[in-house]
Coordinates of C-alpha atoms and ligand atoms in Angstrom, one line a residue:
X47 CA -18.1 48.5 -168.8
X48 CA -17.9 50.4 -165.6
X49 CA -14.1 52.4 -166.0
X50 CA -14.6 54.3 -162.6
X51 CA -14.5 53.1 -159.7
X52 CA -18.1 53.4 -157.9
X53 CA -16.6 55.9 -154.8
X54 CA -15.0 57.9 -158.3
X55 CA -18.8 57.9 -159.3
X56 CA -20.4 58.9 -156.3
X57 CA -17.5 61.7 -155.7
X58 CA -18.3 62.8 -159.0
X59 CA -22.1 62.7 -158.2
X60 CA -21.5 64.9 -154.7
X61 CA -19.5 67.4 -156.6
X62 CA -22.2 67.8 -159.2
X63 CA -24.4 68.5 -156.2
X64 CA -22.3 70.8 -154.7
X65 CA -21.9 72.8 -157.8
X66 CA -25.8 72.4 -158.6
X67 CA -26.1 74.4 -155.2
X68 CA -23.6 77.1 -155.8
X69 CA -25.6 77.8 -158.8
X70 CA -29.2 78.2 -157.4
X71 CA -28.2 80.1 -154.4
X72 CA -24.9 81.8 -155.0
X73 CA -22.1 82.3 -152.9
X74 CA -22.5 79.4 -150.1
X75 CA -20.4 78.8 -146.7
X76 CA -19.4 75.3 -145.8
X77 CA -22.6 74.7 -143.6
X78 CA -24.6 76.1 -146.3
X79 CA -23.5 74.0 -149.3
X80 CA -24.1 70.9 -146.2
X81 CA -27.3 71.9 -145.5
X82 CA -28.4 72.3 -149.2
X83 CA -27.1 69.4 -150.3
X84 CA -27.3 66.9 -147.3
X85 CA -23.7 66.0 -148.0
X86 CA -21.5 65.6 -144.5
X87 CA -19.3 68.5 -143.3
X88 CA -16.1 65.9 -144.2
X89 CA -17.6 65.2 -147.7
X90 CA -18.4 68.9 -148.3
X91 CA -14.3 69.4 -147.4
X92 CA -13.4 67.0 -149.6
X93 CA -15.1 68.4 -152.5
X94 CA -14.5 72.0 -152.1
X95 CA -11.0 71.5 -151.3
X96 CA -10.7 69.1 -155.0
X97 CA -12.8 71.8 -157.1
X98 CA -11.0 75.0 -155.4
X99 CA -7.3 72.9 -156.4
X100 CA -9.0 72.6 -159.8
X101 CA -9.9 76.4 -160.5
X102 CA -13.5 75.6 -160.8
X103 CA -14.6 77.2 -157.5
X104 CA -12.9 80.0 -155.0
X105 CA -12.6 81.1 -151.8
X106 CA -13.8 85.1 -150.4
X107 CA -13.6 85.6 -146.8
X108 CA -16.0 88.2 -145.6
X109 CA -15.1 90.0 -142.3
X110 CA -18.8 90.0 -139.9
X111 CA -19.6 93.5 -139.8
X112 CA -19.0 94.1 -136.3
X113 CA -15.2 93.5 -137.2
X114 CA -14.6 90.9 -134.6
X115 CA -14.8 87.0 -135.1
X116 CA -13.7 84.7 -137.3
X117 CA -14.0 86.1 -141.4
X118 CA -16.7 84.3 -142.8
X119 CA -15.6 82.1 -145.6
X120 CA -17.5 81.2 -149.0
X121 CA -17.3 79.5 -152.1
X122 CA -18.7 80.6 -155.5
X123 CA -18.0 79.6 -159.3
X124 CA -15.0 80.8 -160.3
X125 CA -15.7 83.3 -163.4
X126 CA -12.7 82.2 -165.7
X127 CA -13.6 78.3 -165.2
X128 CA -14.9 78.6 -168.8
X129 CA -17.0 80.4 -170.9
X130 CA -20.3 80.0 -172.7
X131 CA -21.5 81.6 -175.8
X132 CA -25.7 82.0 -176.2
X133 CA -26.9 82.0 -179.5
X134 CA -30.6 83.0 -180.1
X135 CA -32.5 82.4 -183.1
X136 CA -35.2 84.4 -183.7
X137 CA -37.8 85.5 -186.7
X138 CA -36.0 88.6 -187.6
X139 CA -32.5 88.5 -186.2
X140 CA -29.5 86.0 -184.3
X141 CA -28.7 87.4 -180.7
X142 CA -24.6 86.7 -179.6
X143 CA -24.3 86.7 -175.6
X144 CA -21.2 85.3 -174.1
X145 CA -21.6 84.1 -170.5
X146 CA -18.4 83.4 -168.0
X147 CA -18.6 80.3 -165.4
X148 CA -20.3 82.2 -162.8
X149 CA -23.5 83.3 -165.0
X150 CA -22.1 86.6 -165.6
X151 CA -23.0 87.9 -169.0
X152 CA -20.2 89.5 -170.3
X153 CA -20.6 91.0 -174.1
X154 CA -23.8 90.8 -176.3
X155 CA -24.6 92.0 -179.6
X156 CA -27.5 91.3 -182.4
X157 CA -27.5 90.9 -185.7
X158 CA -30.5 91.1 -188.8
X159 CA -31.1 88.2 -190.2
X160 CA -31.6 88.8 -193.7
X161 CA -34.3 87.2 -195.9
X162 CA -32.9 85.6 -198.4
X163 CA -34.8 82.3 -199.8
X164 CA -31.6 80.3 -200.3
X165 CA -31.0 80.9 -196.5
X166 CA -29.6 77.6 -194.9
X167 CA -26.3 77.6 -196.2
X168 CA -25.6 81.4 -196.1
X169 CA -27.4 81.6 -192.5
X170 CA -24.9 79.3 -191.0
X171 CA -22.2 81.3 -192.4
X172 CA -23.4 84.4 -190.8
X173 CA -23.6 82.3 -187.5
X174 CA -19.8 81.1 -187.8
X175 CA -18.8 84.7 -188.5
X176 CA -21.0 86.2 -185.6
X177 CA -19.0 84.1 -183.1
X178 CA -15.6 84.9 -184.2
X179 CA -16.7 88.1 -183.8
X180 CA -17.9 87.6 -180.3
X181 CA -14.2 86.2 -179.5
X182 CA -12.5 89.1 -180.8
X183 CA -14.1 91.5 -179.3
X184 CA -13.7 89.8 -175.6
X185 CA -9.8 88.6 -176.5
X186 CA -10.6 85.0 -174.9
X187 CA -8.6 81.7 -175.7
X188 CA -11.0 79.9 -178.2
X189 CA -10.4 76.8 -176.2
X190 CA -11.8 78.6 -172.7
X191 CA -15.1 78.1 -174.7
X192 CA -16.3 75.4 -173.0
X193 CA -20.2 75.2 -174.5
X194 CA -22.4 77.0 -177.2
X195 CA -26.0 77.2 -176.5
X196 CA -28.1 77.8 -179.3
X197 CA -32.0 77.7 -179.3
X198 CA -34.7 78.3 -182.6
X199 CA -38.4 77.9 -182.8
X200 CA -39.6 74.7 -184.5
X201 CA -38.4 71.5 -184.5
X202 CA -35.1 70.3 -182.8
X203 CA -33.0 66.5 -182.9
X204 CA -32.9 66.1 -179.4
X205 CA -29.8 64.0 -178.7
X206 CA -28.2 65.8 -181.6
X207 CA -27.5 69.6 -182.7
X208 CA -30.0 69.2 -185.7
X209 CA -32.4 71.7 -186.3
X210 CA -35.2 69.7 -188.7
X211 CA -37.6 71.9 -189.3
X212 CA -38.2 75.4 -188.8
X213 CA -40.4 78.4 -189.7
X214 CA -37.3 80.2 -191.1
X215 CA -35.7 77.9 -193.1
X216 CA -39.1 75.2 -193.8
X217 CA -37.4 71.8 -194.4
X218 CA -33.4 73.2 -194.8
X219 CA -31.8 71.3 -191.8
X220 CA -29.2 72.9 -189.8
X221 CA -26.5 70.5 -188.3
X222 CA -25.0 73.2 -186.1
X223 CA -22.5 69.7 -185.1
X224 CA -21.1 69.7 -188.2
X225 CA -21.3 73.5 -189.0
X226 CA -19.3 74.6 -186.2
X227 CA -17.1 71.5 -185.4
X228 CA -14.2 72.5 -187.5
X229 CA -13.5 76.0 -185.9
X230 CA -14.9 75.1 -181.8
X231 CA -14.3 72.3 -179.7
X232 CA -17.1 73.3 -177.4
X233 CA -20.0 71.1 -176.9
X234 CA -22.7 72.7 -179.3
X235 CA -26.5 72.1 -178.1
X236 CA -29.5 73.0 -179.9
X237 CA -32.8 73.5 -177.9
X238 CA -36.0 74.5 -179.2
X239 CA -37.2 78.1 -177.8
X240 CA -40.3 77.1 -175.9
X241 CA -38.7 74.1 -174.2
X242 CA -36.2 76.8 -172.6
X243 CA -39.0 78.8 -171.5
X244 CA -40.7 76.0 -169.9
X245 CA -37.5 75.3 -168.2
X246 CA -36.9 78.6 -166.9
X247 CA -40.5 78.5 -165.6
X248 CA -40.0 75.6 -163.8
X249 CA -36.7 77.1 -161.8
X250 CA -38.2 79.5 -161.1
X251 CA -41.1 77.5 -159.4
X252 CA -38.3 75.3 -158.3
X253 CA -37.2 78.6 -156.6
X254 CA -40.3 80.0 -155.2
X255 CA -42.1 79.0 -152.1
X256 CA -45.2 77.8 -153.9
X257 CA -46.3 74.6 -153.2
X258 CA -43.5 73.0 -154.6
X259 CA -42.7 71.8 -158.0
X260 CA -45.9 70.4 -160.5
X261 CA -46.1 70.2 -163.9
X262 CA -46.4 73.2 -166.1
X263 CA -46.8 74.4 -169.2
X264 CA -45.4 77.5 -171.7
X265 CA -47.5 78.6 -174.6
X266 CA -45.5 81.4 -177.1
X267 CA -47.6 83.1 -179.1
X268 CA -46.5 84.9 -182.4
X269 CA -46.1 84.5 -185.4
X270 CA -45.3 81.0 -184.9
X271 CA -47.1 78.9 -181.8
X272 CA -44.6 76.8 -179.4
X273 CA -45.0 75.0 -177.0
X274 CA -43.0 73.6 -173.6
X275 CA -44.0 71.3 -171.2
X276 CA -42.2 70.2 -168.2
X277 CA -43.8 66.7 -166.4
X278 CA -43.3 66.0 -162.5
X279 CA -43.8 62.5 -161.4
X280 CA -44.5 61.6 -158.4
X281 CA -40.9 60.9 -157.5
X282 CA -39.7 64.1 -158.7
X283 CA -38.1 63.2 -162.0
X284 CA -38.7 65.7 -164.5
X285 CA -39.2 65.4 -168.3
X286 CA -38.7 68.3 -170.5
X287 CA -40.5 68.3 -173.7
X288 CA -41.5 70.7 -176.9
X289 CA -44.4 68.9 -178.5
X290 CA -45.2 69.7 -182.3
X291 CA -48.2 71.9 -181.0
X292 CA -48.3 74.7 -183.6
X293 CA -48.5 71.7 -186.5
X294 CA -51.4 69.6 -184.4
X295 CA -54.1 69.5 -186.9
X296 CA -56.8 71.8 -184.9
X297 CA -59.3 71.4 -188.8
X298 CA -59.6 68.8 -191.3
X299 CA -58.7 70.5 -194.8
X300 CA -58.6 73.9 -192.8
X301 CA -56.6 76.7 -193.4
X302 CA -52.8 76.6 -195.5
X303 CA -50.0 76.4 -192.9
X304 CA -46.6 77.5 -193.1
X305 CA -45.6 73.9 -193.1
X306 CA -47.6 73.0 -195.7
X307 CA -50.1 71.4 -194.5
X308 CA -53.6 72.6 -194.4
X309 CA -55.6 72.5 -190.3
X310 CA -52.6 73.3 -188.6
X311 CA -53.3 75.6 -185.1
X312 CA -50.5 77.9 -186.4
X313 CA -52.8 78.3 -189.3
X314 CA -55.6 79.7 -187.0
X315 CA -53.4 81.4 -184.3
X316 CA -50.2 82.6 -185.6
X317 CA -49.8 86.1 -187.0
X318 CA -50.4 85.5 -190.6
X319 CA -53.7 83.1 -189.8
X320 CA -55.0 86.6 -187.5
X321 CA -54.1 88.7 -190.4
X322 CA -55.4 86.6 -193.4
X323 CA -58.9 85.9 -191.3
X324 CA -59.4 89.6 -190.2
X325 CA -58.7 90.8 -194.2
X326 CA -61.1 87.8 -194.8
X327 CA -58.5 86.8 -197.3
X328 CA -59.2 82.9 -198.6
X329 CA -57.2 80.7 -196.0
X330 CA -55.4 78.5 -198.8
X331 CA -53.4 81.6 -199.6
X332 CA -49.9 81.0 -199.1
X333 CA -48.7 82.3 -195.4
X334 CA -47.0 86.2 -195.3
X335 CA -43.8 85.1 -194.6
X336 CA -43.4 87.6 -192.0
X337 CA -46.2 90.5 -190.1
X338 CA -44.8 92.8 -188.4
X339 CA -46.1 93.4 -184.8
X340 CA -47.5 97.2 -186.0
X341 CA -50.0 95.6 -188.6
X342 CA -51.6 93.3 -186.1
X343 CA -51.5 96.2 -183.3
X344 CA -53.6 98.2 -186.2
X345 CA -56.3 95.0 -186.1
X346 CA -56.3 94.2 -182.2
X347 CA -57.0 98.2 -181.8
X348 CA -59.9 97.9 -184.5
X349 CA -60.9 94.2 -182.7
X350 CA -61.7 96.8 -179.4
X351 CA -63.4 99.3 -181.6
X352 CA -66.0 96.4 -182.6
X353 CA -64.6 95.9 -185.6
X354 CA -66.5 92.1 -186.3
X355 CA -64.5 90.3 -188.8
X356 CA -61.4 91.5 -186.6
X357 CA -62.5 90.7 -183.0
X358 CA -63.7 87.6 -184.8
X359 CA -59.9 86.3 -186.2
X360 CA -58.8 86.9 -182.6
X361 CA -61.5 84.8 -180.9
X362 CA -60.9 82.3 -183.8
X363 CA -57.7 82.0 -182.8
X364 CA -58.2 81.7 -179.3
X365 CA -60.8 78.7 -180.0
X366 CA -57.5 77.1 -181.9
X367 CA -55.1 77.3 -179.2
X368 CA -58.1 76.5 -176.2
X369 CA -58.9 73.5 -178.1
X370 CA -55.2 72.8 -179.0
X371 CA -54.8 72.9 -175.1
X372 CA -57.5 71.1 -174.0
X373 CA -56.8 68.1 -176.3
X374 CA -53.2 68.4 -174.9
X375 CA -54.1 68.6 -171.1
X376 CA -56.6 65.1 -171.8
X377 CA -53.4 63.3 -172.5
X378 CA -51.5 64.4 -169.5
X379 CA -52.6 66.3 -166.6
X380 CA -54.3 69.6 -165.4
X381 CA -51.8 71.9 -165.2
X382 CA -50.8 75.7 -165.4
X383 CA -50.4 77.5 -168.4
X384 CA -48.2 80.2 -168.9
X385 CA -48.3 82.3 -171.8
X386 CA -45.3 84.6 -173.2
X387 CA -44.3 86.1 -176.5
X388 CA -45.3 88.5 -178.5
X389 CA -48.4 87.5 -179.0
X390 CA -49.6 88.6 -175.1
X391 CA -50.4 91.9 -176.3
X392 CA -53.9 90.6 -177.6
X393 CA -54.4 88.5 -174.5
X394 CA -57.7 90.4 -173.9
X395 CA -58.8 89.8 -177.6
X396 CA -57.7 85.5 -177.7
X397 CA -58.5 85.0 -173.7
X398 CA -62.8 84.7 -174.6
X399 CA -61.6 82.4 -177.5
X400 CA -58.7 80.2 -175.3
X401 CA -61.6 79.5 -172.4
X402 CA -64.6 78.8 -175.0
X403 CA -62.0 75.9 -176.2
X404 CA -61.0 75.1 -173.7
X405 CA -64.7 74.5 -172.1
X406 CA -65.4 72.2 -175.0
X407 CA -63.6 69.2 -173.8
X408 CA -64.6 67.1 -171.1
X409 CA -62.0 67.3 -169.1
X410 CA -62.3 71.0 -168.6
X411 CA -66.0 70.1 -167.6
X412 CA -64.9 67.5 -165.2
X413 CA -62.1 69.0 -163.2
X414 CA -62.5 72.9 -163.9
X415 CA -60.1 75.9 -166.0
X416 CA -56.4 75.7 -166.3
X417 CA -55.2 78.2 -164.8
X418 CA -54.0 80.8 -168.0
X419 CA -51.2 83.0 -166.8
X420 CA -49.3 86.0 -168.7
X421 CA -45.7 86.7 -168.4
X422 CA -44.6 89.6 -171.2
X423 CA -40.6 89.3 -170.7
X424 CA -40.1 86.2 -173.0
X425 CA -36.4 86.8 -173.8
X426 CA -35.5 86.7 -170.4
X427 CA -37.0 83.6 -170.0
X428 CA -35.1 82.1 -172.9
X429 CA -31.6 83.2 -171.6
X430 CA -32.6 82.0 -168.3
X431 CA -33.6 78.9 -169.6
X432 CA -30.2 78.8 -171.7
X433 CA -28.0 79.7 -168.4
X434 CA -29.8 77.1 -166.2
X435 CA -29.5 74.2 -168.6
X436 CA -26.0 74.8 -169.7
X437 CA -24.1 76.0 -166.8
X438 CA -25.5 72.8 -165.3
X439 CA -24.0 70.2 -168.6
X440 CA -20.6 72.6 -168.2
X441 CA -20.7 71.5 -164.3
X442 CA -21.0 67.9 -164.8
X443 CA -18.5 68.1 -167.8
X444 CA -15.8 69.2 -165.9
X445 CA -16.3 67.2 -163.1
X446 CA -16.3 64.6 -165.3
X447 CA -13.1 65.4 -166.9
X448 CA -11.7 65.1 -163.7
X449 CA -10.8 67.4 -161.2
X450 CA -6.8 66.4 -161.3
Ligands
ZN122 ZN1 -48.4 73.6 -189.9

């Protein structure tokens, strides 16, 4: 079974490392790379001087500012390794970024997404045109395209490129695999949104000088609800996951979801669940397909005049998502929430709601609050989550490959 040789393996392994370090801290002298990765100073030759032969990494000396001494040499990604394109799905449009080797975002444009019923079929059309277009304009060689990175809300095949179910496009799968196969011979990889953003957390944790890494968890708030959870154990292995939180039944026979099913917590704290409560509109009327952010601005602003039946649809969707979360943190751990998305504009109005659900569970009792943050910039989380997690499967692709 085993085709490489075990030093091939662990050779393979260091370089990964290696790379994995030139990622998180940039350009990185010999000692540097040594020291972050634990690797000998003859191993850390070896490697650099098999990557740099390769084109995957290069050299820049830097004389020390007082002019005298030895130039200080480092190594960094080289930019025209590969390319990656970024494809990002969202409610109302498809976001195009293409992305060299070293992180650098190059081009990026956006494009409506029209709302058409008979959308699958026409929507991955418009995909396979909007990255053409994104090669033409930056005159690259198709096959420098090394990955495409492509994230949506709802949810996502995780060993394949199969979107299953989504709030755009209901029950219409997506095989991106199949759809884009013929023209790329990138890898294609489909992620759903929130599990980006929980990744991107997590580096960023990973990053920090906090205590260290623990798990975590993101909560986006919109129109839909996601959800991404990143697990430590105790041995530092990490598990990445997007739980089917927005569809958890939060009411037996409750409210008419988007999904079709009637309970859901989407159905209490997505846009169209504020909007239909605060109208007092009957809750088995069929989800708006889409509310734009100014109609619930006009209810959160009456919500802080007093309005009742508005601050009401606010704290009743707080209650969903609290209890959602407490039911969530009883089959795991305590750990830190992080909320993003649009949705963070009525943090004020849901947080009363989020805390009194919260509170009802035992757990809560027992071992105290999560703690609730905010962070507003949810698009950069999801490209950061994209870079991280694909720069890293382009790394150990080539390396696998072999270095020649
Ligand atoms: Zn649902």
């Amino acid at each position: 079974m085993l085709t490489k040789s075990s030093t091939e393996l662990v050779r393979q392994r260091n370089s990964v490392l290696a790379l994995a370090a030139l990622r998180r801290h940039g350009a990185l002298s010999h000692t540097e790379i040594a020291d972050f990765t634990g690797l000998s100073s003859a191993t850390i030759s070896a490697i650099t001087a098999d990557l740099e032969k390769a084109g995957v990494i290069e050299k820049s000396e830097q004389q020390a500012a007082s002019g005298r001494g030895r130039p200080r040499v480092q190594f960094r990604q080289r930019r025209d390794c590969g390319y990656l394109i970024v494809v990002i799905i969202s409610s109302d449009g498809v976001q195009y970024s293409l992305v060299d080797y070293a992180g650098t975002l190059i081009d990026r444009f956006s494009e409506e997404r029209s709302h058409d019923p008979d959308g699958a079929a026409r929507f991955t059309e418009a995909v396979r045109d909007g990255l053409e277009r994104l090669l033409s304009r930056s005159r690259i060689a198709r096959d420098k395209v090394l990955l495409i990175s492509i994230s949506s809300k709802g949810l996502v095949r995780s060993d394949e490129a199969v979107l299953l179910w989504s709030p755009i496009f209901g029950n219409d799968q997506i095989d991106f695999e199949v759809a884009l196969r013929l023209d790329w011979q990138a890898r294609i990889v489909l992620d759903n949104e929130t599990l980006l953003v929980a990744a991107a957390l997590d580096a960023r944790e990973e990053g920090g000088s906090g205590e260290g890494p623990r798990s975590l968890a993101a909560l986006s708030l919109g129109h839909s609800i996601g959800l991404g959870i990143v697990r430590r154990s105790g041995a530092g292995e990490r598990e990445i996951a997007a739980p089917n939180f927005g569809h958890m039944l939060h009411m037996p026979n409750g409210g008419l979801c988007r999904c079709g099913s009637r309970g859901c917590i989407e159905a209490y704290a997505g846009f169209y669940a504020i909007l239909r409560m605060a109208f007092e509109v009957p809750d088995d009327t069929i989800p708006a397909k889409f509310v734009p952010v100014s109609e619930l601005d006009k209810i959160a602003q009456r919500a802080r005049q007093g309005h009742r039946m508005s601050s009401f649809a606010f704290r009743q969707a707080g209650i969903a998502l609290g209890n959602g979360l407490s039911r969530l943190l009883s089959l795991t751990e305590r750990m830190p929430v992080t909320i993003t998305g649009p949705g963070t504009r009525y943090f004020d109005l849901l947080r009363p709601g989020i805390e009194e659900g919260l509170a009802q569970s035992h757990l809560v009792r027992m071992e105290g609050m999560p703690e609730l943050r905010v962070v507003l910039d949810e698009p950069m989380l999801v490209f950061e989550g994209h870079l991280n997690r694909a720069l890293s499967v382009i790394d150990g692709d080539i390396v696998e490959a072999g270095l020649g």
